[in-house]
Coordinates of C-alpha atoms in Angstrom, one line a residue:
Chain A
M1 CA -121.6 -27.1 123.0
N2 CA -118.8 -26.8 125.6
G3 CA -121.2 -27.1 128.6
R4 CA -122.5 -30.3 127.3
I5 CA -118.9 -31.7 127.0
L6 CA -118.3 -30.3 130.7
D7 CA -121.3 -32.1 131.9
G8 CA -120.6 -35.5 130.3
A9 CA -116.9 -35.0 131.8
W10 CA -118.3 -34.5 135.3
A11 CA -120.9 -37.4 135.0
L12 CA -117.9 -39.7 134.0
L13 CA -115.8 -38.5 136.7
L14 CA -118.8 -39.0 139.2
I15 CA -119.0 -42.6 137.8
L16 CA -115.6 -43.2 138.1
G17 CA -115.5 -41.8 141.7
V18 CA -118.5 -44.1 142.7
L19 CA -116.8 -47.0 141.2
V20 CA -113.5 -46.6 143.0
A21 CA -115.4 -46.1 146.2
V22 CA -117.3 -49.3 145.6
A23 CA -114.0 -51.2 144.8
F24 CA -112.4 -49.7 147.8
I25 CA -115.3 -50.6 150.2
S26 CA -115.5 -54.2 148.5
L27 CA -111.9 -54.6 149.2
C28 CA -112.1 -53.7 152.7
V29 CA -115.0 -55.9 153.3
M30 CA -113.3 -58.7 151.6
R31 CA -110.2 -58.1 153.9
L32 CA -112.2 -58.1 156.8
A33 CA -113.9 -61.2 156.1
L34 CA -110.7 -62.9 155.4
E35 CA -109.3 -61.8 158.6
A36 CA -112.5 -63.0 160.5
H37 CA -112.1 -66.2 158.5
E38 CA -108.5 -66.6 159.3
R39 CA -109.4 -65.9 163.1
V40 CA -111.9 -68.7 163.1
D41 CA -109.8 -71.1 161.5
A42 CA -106.8 -70.6 163.7
R43 CA -109.2 -70.8 166.6
R44 CA -110.7 -74.3 165.2
R45 CA -107.3 -75.3 164.5
D46 CA -106.3 -74.6 168.1
E47 CA -109.3 -76.6 169.5
V48 CA -108.5 -79.5 167.4
R49 CA -104.7 -79.4 168.3
E50 CA -105.6 -79.5 171.8
I51 CA -107.8 -82.7 171.2
F52 CA -104.9 -84.4 169.5
F53 CA -102.5 -83.2 172.3
A54 CA -104.9 -85.1 174.7
L55 CA -105.1 -88.2 172.5
M56 CA -101.3 -88.5 172.3
M57 CA -100.3 -87.1 175.7
G58 CA -103.0 -87.0 178.0
E59 CA -104.0 -89.0 181.0
P60 CA -106.0 -92.3 180.1
D61 CA -109.3 -90.8 180.5
E62 CA -108.5 -87.7 178.5
R63 CA -107.1 -90.1 175.8
E64 CA -110.4 -91.8 175.6
A65 CA -112.5 -88.7 175.5
A66 CA -110.3 -87.1 172.7
R67 CA -110.3 -90.6 170.8
A68 CA -114.3 -90.6 171.1
E69 CA -114.6 -86.9 170.0
L70 CA -112.4 -87.6 167.0
I71 CA -113.9 -90.7 165.8
G72 CA -117.3 -89.0 166.3
R73 CA -116.3 -86.2 163.9
S74 CA -117.7 -86.2 160.3
G75 CA -117.8 -84.0 157.2
R76 CA -116.1 -80.7 157.4
R77 CA -115.2 -81.2 161.2
W78 CA -113.4 -84.4 160.3
A79 CA -111.6 -82.9 157.2
L80 CA -110.1 -80.3 159.6
A81 CA -109.0 -82.7 162.3
E82 CA -107.6 -85.0 159.5
D83 CA -105.8 -81.9 157.8
Q84 CA -104.3 -81.1 161.4
A85 CA -103.2 -84.7 162.0
F86 CA -101.2 -84.7 158.7
R87 CA -99.6 -81.4 159.6
M88 CA -98.3 -82.8 162.9
L89 CA -97.4 -86.5 161.8
P90 CA -94.1 -85.7 160.0
K91 CA -93.2 -83.5 163.2
I92 CA -93.5 -86.1 165.9
A93 CA -92.1 -89.5 166.6
G94 CA -92.5 -92.4 169.2
D95 CA -95.8 -93.5 170.9
S96 CA -97.4 -90.2 169.8
R97 CA -96.8 -90.7 166.1
A98 CA -98.1 -94.3 166.3
T99 CA -101.0 -93.2 168.1
L100 CA -101.8 -90.4 165.5
R101 CA -101.3 -92.7 162.5
E102 CA -103.6 -95.7 164.1
L103 CA -106.2 -93.1 164.3
L104 CA -105.9 -91.8 160.8
M105 CA -105.7 -95.5 159.5
S106 CA -108.9 -96.4 161.4
R107 CA -110.6 -93.5 159.6
D108 CA -109.6 -94.5 156.3
S109 CA -107.3 -91.7 155.6
G110 CA -104.9 -94.0 153.6
V111 CA -107.9 -95.0 151.5
R112 CA -108.7 -91.5 150.9
A113 CA -105.1 -90.5 150.3
E114 CA -104.9 -93.5 147.7
R115 CA -108.0 -92.2 145.9
R116 CA -106.5 -88.6 145.6
T117 CA -103.2 -90.1 143.9
R118 CA -105.5 -90.9 140.9
S119 CA -107.2 -87.6 140.7
R120 CA -107.0 -85.5 137.4
S121 CA -105.9 -82.4 139.6
G122 CA -101.9 -82.3 140.1
V123 CA -102.6 -80.6 143.6
R124 CA -104.8 -83.4 144.8
R125 CA -102.3 -86.1 143.7
C126 CA -99.6 -84.2 145.5
R127 CA -101.7 -84.2 148.4
G128 CA -102.3 -87.8 148.3
A129 CA -98.8 -88.8 147.7
H130 CA -97.8 -86.5 150.8
R131 CA -100.3 -88.3 152.9
L132 CA -99.4 -91.7 151.9
G133 CA -95.8 -90.7 152.7
A134 CA -96.8 -89.3 156.1
L135 CA -98.5 -92.4 157.1
G136 CA -95.2 -94.4 156.6
Q137 CA -96.8 -97.7 155.6
S138 CA -94.6 -100.0 153.2
R139 CA -97.7 -101.3 151.6
H140 CA -98.2 -97.7 150.0
V141 CA -94.8 -97.9 148.1
E142 CA -96.6 -99.8 145.3
L143 CA -99.2 -97.3 145.1
L144 CA -96.5 -94.4 145.0
L145 CA -94.0 -95.9 142.4
P146 CA -96.2 -95.1 139.4
L147 CA -96.2 -91.6 140.7
L148 CA -92.5 -91.2 139.9
G149 CA -93.3 -91.1 136.3
D150 CA -96.1 -88.6 136.7
R151 CA -96.4 -85.7 134.2
D152 CA -96.3 -83.2 136.9
F153 CA -92.9 -82.3 138.2
L154 CA -94.4 -81.3 141.7
V155 CA -96.1 -84.6 142.0
R156 CA -92.9 -86.5 141.1
R157 CA -91.0 -84.4 143.8
T158 CA -93.7 -84.9 146.3
T159 CA -93.6 -88.6 145.6
V160 CA -89.9 -88.8 146.2
R161 CA -90.2 -87.2 149.6
A162 CA -93.2 -89.6 150.5
L163 CA -91.1 -92.5 149.6
A164 CA -88.1 -91.1 151.7
H165 CA -90.6 -90.8 154.8
I166 CA -91.8 -94.4 154.2
G167 CA -88.1 -95.5 154.1
D168 CA -88.7 -98.7 152.4
P169 CA -85.6 -100.3 150.3
A170 CA -88.0 -101.6 147.6
A171 CA -88.2 -98.0 146.4
V172 CA -84.3 -97.6 146.0
G173 CA -84.3 -99.1 142.6
P174 CA -87.1 -96.9 141.0
L175 CA -85.8 -94.0 142.5
L176 CA -82.6 -94.2 141.0
Q177 CA -84.4 -94.4 137.6
I178 CA -85.4 -90.8 137.9
A179 CA -81.8 -89.5 138.7
P180 CA -81.2 -88.0 135.1
D181 CA -83.9 -85.3 136.0
S182 CA -81.3 -82.8 137.5
R183 CA -84.2 -80.9 139.2
M184 CA -84.5 -83.9 141.4
T185 CA -81.1 -84.7 142.3
R186 CA -81.2 -82.8 145.8
D187 CA -84.5 -84.5 146.9
L188 CA -83.4 -87.8 145.4
T189 CA -80.1 -87.9 147.5
T190 CA -81.9 -86.9 150.7
A191 CA -84.7 -89.6 150.1
L192 CA -82.0 -92.2 149.3
G193 CA -79.9 -91.3 152.4
R194 CA -82.9 -91.3 154.5
I195 CA -83.7 -95.0 153.4
G196 CA -80.2 -95.8 154.4
F197 CA -78.2 -98.8 154.9
E198 CA -80.9 -101.1 153.8
G199 CA -80.8 -99.5 150.3
A200 CA -77.1 -99.7 150.1
P201 CA -76.9 -103.3 148.4
T202 CA -79.2 -101.8 145.5
L203 CA -77.2 -98.8 145.2
R204 CA -73.9 -100.8 145.1
E205 CA -75.4 -103.4 142.5
A206 CA -76.7 -100.5 140.2
L207 CA -73.2 -98.6 140.4
A208 CA -71.3 -102.0 139.7
R209 CA -73.6 -102.7 136.9
S210 CA -73.0 -99.2 135.3
F211 CA -69.3 -99.3 135.9
G212 CA -68.7 -102.8 135.0
D213 CA -70.2 -102.2 131.5
S214 CA -67.5 -102.3 128.9
A215 CA -69.6 -99.9 126.8
P216 CA -69.3 -96.1 127.7
M217 CA -71.9 -94.9 130.0
S218 CA -74.9 -93.1 128.7
P219 CA -75.8 -89.7 130.2
D220 CA -78.6 -91.4 132.1
E221 CA -76.5 -94.0 133.3
L222 CA -74.1 -91.5 134.4
S223 CA -76.4 -89.5 136.4
R224 CA -77.6 -92.7 138.2
A225 CA -74.1 -93.7 138.8
Q226 CA -73.4 -90.2 140.2
V227 CA -76.3 -90.2 142.6
A228 CA -75.5 -93.9 143.9
T229 CA -71.9 -92.7 144.4
S230 CA -72.9 -89.8 146.4
V231 CA -75.7 -91.5 148.4
L232 CA -73.0 -94.3 149.4
G233 CA -70.8 -91.8 150.8
L234 CA -73.6 -89.9 152.6
I235 CA -74.7 -93.2 154.4
E236 CA -70.9 -94.1 155.1
D237 CA -71.3 -97.6 153.4
I238 CA -68.4 -99.4 154.4
G239 CA -69.2 -102.1 152.2
A240 CA -68.9 -99.6 149.1
I241 CA -65.1 -98.9 149.6
D242 CA -63.7 -101.5 147.0
L243 CA -66.2 -100.5 144.5
L244 CA -65.5 -96.6 145.2
C245 CA -61.8 -97.1 144.8
R246 CA -62.2 -98.8 141.5
I247 CA -64.5 -95.8 140.4
L248 CA -61.6 -93.5 140.9
H249 CA -60.3 -94.7 137.6
A250 CA -63.6 -94.2 135.9
D251 CA -63.6 -92.4 132.5
A252 CA -66.2 -89.9 133.8
P253 CA -64.4 -86.9 135.7
A254 CA -67.6 -86.3 137.8
L255 CA -67.8 -89.9 138.8
R256 CA -64.3 -90.1 139.8
L257 CA -64.6 -87.0 141.7
G258 CA -67.8 -88.1 143.5
A259 CA -65.9 -91.3 144.4
A260 CA -63.3 -89.4 146.1
E261 CA -65.6 -87.3 148.1
S262 CA -67.5 -90.5 149.2
L263 CA -64.5 -92.2 150.4
G264 CA -63.7 -89.1 152.3
Q265 CA -67.0 -89.3 154.0
I266 CA -66.9 -92.9 154.6
G267 CA -63.7 -92.1 156.5
S268 CA -62.2 -95.6 156.4
P269 CA -58.4 -95.9 156.4
D270 CA -59.1 -99.0 153.8
A271 CA -59.3 -96.4 151.2
V272 CA -56.0 -94.6 151.9
P273 CA -53.8 -96.5 149.3
A274 CA -56.2 -95.8 146.5
L275 CA -56.8 -92.0 147.4
V276 CA -53.0 -91.6 147.9
A277 CA -52.5 -92.8 144.2
A278 CA -55.2 -90.4 143.0
T279 CA -53.2 -87.5 144.4
T280 CA -51.0 -88.0 141.4
A281 CA -53.6 -88.5 139.0
D282 CA -53.7 -86.6 135.7
D283 CA -57.0 -84.9 136.6
P284 CA -56.1 -81.8 138.8
A285 CA -59.7 -81.8 140.3
L286 CA -59.6 -85.7 141.5
R287 CA -56.1 -84.7 142.8
T288 CA -57.6 -82.2 145.0
A289 CA -60.6 -84.1 146.2
A290 CA -58.3 -87.1 146.9
A291 CA -56.2 -84.9 149.1
R292 CA -59.3 -83.5 150.7
A293 CA -60.6 -86.9 151.2
L294 CA -57.4 -88.0 152.8
G295 CA -57.6 -85.0 155.4
Q296 CA -61.3 -86.2 156.3
I297 CA -60.4 -89.8 156.8
G298 CA -57.4 -88.6 159.0
A299 CA -55.4 -91.9 159.1
P300 CA -51.6 -91.2 159.9
E301 CA -50.6 -93.6 157.2
A302 CA -51.7 -91.2 154.7
A303 CA -49.0 -88.5 155.6
D304 CA -46.2 -90.1 153.3
G305 CA -48.6 -90.3 150.5
L306 CA -49.3 -86.5 150.7
R307 CA -45.6 -85.8 150.7
I308 CA -45.7 -85.7 146.9
A309 CA -49.1 -83.9 146.7
I310 CA -47.9 -80.9 148.7
E311 CA -45.1 -80.3 146.2
N312 CA -47.8 -80.4 143.5
P313 CA -47.4 -77.3 141.0
Q314 CA -51.3 -77.1 141.1
R315 CA -51.9 -74.7 143.9
D316 CA -55.5 -76.1 144.8
T317 CA -54.1 -79.8 145.3
A318 CA -50.9 -78.7 147.2
R319 CA -53.2 -76.5 149.4
A320 CA -55.7 -79.6 150.1
A321 CA -52.7 -81.7 150.9
G322 CA -51.5 -79.1 153.2
R323 CA -54.8 -78.9 155.1
A324 CA -55.0 -82.8 155.0
L325 CA -51.6 -83.1 156.6
I326 CA -52.6 -80.7 159.4
R327 CA -55.6 -82.9 160.0
L328 CA -53.3 -85.8 160.4
G329 CA -51.7 -84.5 163.4
E330 CA -48.2 -85.2 164.5
P331 CA -47.4 -87.2 161.4
G332 CA -48.7 -84.8 159.1
L333 CA -46.9 -81.8 160.8
L334 CA -43.6 -83.8 160.5
V335 CA -44.2 -84.1 156.8
L336 CA -44.9 -80.4 156.3
A337 CA -41.8 -79.5 158.5
E338 CA -39.6 -81.6 156.3
S339 CA -41.0 -80.0 153.0
S340 CA -39.6 -76.8 151.4
A341 CA -42.8 -76.2 149.3
P342 CA -44.3 -72.8 149.9
V343 CA -47.7 -74.4 150.6
A344 CA -46.1 -76.4 153.4
V345 CA -44.5 -73.4 154.8
E346 CA -47.6 -71.4 154.8
A347 CA -49.8 -74.3 156.4
L348 CA -47.1 -74.8 159.2
A349 CA -47.4 -71.0 159.9
V350 CA -51.1 -71.1 160.2
T351 CA -50.9 -73.9 162.4
R352 CA -48.4 -72.1 164.9
L353 CA -50.5 -69.1 164.8
R354 CA -53.6 -70.9 165.8
N355 CA -51.8 -72.9 168.3
S356 CA -50.5 -69.9 169.9
R357 CA -53.8 -68.3 170.5
Chain B
M1 CA -90.9 -77.2 188.8
A2 CA -88.7 -75.5 186.4
R3 CA -89.3 -72.5 184.1
I4 CA -88.6 -73.3 180.4
V5 CA -88.6 -71.0 177.4
I6 CA -89.4 -72.6 174.3
A7 CA -88.5 -70.8 170.9
D8 CA -90.0 -72.4 167.7
D9 CA -91.6 -70.8 164.5
D10 CA -93.7 -73.8 163.9
V11 CA -96.9 -73.2 166.1
D12 CA -97.7 -77.1 166.1
I13 CA -94.3 -77.9 167.7
R14 CA -94.0 -74.9 170.2
K15 CA -97.5 -75.7 171.5
L16 CA -96.9 -79.5 171.6
V17 CA -93.6 -79.0 173.6
A18 CA -95.3 -76.6 175.9
F19 CA -98.3 -79.0 176.5
R20 CA -95.9 -82.0 177.2
L21 CA -93.8 -79.9 179.6
R22 CA -96.7 -78.5 181.5
R23 CA -97.9 -82.0 181.8
A24 CA -94.5 -83.0 183.3
G25 CA -95.1 -80.2 185.9
H26 CA -92.8 -77.3 184.3
D27 CA -93.9 -73.9 183.6
A28 CA -93.5 -73.1 179.8
V29 CA -93.1 -69.8 178.1
V30 CA -93.6 -70.1 174.1
C31 CA -92.0 -67.6 171.8
A32 CA -92.3 -67.7 168.1
D33 CA -88.8 -66.2 166.9
G34 CA -85.4 -65.5 168.3
G35 CA -86.2 -62.0 169.1
E36 CA -89.0 -63.0 171.4
A37 CA -86.8 -65.7 172.8
I38 CA -84.1 -63.4 174.0
E39 CA -86.8 -60.9 175.4
A40 CA -88.6 -63.8 177.2
C41 CA -85.3 -65.0 178.6
T42 CA -84.3 -61.8 180.0
L43 CA -87.6 -61.2 181.5
E44 CA -88.3 -64.7 182.9
R45 CA -84.8 -65.8 183.9
P46 CA -85.5 -69.7 183.0
D47 CA -84.1 -72.7 184.1
L48 CA -83.8 -74.2 180.8
I49 CA -84.2 -72.9 177.1
L50 CA -85.3 -74.8 174.2
L51 CA -84.5 -73.4 170.9
D52 CA -85.2 -74.0 167.3
V53 CA -82.2 -73.6 165.0
M54 CA -84.2 -72.3 161.7
M55 CA -86.4 -69.3 162.8
P56 CA -87.1 -66.2 161.0
G57 CA -84.7 -63.4 161.7
M58 CA -82.5 -64.6 164.2
S59 CA -81.6 -68.4 164.3
G60 CA -81.5 -70.4 167.4
L61 CA -77.9 -70.6 167.3
D62 CA -77.6 -66.8 167.1
V63 CA -79.8 -66.8 170.3
A64 CA -77.7 -69.5 172.0
R65 CA -74.5 -67.5 171.4
I66 CA -76.1 -64.2 172.6
I67 CA -77.4 -65.8 175.8
R68 CA -73.9 -67.5 176.4
R69 CA -72.4 -63.8 176.4
D70 CA -74.8 -62.5 178.8
E71 CA -73.5 -62.7 182.4
S72 CA -76.8 -63.3 184.1
L73 CA -78.0 -66.1 181.5
S74 CA -74.7 -67.8 180.6
G75 CA -75.3 -70.7 182.9
V76 CA -78.8 -71.6 181.7
P77 CA -78.8 -74.7 180.0
I78 CA -79.7 -74.8 176.5
I79 CA -81.3 -77.6 174.2
I80 CA -81.3 -77.2 170.4
L81 CA -84.2 -78.6 168.5
T82 CA -83.0 -79.3 165.0
A83 CA -84.4 -81.1 161.9
R84 CA -80.7 -81.1 160.6
A85 CA -79.1 -84.4 161.8
Q86 CA -75.8 -84.1 160.3
E87 CA -72.7 -84.2 162.5
S88 CA -71.7 -80.9 161.3
D89 CA -74.9 -79.4 162.1
I90 CA -75.0 -80.9 165.8
E91 CA -71.2 -79.7 166.2
H92 CA -72.4 -76.1 165.2
G93 CA -75.1 -76.2 168.0
F94 CA -72.5 -77.3 170.5
E95 CA -70.3 -74.6 169.4
A96 CA -72.8 -72.1 169.9
G97 CA -73.3 -73.0 173.4
A98 CA -75.9 -75.8 173.5
D99 CA -75.9 -78.6 176.3
D100 CA -77.6 -80.9 174.1
Y101 CA -79.7 -81.2 170.9
I102 CA -82.9 -83.0 170.0
V103 CA -83.5 -84.1 166.4
K104 CA -86.9 -83.6 165.0
P105 CA -89.2 -85.4 164.4
F106 CA -89.0 -86.1 168.2
S107 CA -90.8 -88.1 170.6
P108 CA -92.6 -85.8 173.2
R109 CA -91.8 -88.5 176.0
E110 CA -88.1 -88.5 175.0
L111 CA -88.1 -84.7 174.9
V112 CA -89.3 -84.6 178.6
L113 CA -86.5 -87.2 179.6
R114 CA -83.8 -85.0 177.9
V115 CA -85.0 -81.9 179.6
D116 CA -84.9 -83.4 183.1
A117 CA -81.4 -84.9 182.3
V118 CA -79.9 -81.7 181.3
M119 CA -81.5 -79.9 184.3
A120 CA -80.1 -82.5 186.6
R121 CA -76.8 -82.2 185.0
G122 CA -76.9 -78.6 185.6
R123 CA -77.8 -79.0 189.4
S124 CA -74.9 -81.4 190.0

């Protein structure tokens, strides 16, 4: 009986050993195959990259030969070339980019990308949106806008980035609509910043509408207003100064704070009176942000206004005022010297120490 | 002809820059990270260094600082390649010792013009 059990155990051990050996060999073979595939892929990419370099930067005869080679490609060979072209497109500018884009358009890459945006697969929709963005054609904006409402978060985010690449101001309004999704805030702000000045009128209009409404802002409206406020600062929109100064009195603390920060980024002395007034506001965070913004603007006329802020019992506000006064140069240093506030003494000492080095 | 060290972790960019600079008559040495760049600079004694800011391990700004501290390399002009075009990022580049910066995406033609201009400035 015992002998039979022992035989069975040995047999089981043997089977297990064989299975482990087979699994190990299979893994080794798979790894080798993968490495070989990667090597072949890298070599093919190197080859096609060189062809693109010749197309973009070669002598006229090299350009012609490269174009003929790329136009003549089909099936998987063209898919590889197309993939490589889309990888390079966002990395270059000028004539080279135009050449690459022109080749892709002539090979109907835009049409294929558009088709992908309608795919059932989220990955394909992402890729379609990314490629439409890389092509940078304003006519693709209309195709991309519905994807801002896609069920897949990654598709929505890729679409935001694609619209940023295209940079058409027609996308500003629809982009603002997705501001309530906080996961999107960073991409959205970058995208709107990239669209730049041309989008400023739409941002100002949306902000004025939300702020001008007598009814309290809904959370969604507040999110949109916050993003618009932040982008107007990012693009340093001088036309938004009056509106942002009014927003310093908004009910929502986050919006007031955003307005102060944006006014600092814009850096115009026109905002000094409103910011000086905000340094005595009830909200301590606003007082601090306003003092910091005055330092960023660096206008000497802010020195007198900061005289009160440096005496503020709230240390953050007083320190921000101290730093701002240092940034104002001579007029600010004079105010610090005249003040007996501990923060003023500290700020002056630090400045002297720095200057002595 | 000048010897130029290019450091960028993006293979497309470093090969593109190398191709364009070779076509302009320069000798290009390519590196994939900051460590390689330091090594290449020590060995090759380049006439100019092109550095990407964001690289694995050592950033381009760190490389620039090290080069500026090295007696034998401190005079070599450095151009920073950066995807970050904010004023403060550019400021950090100059503080680290860069002579010029090029914002990505860049035009290969403009890159050569900037390289030539920085080297001409260095000679004068």
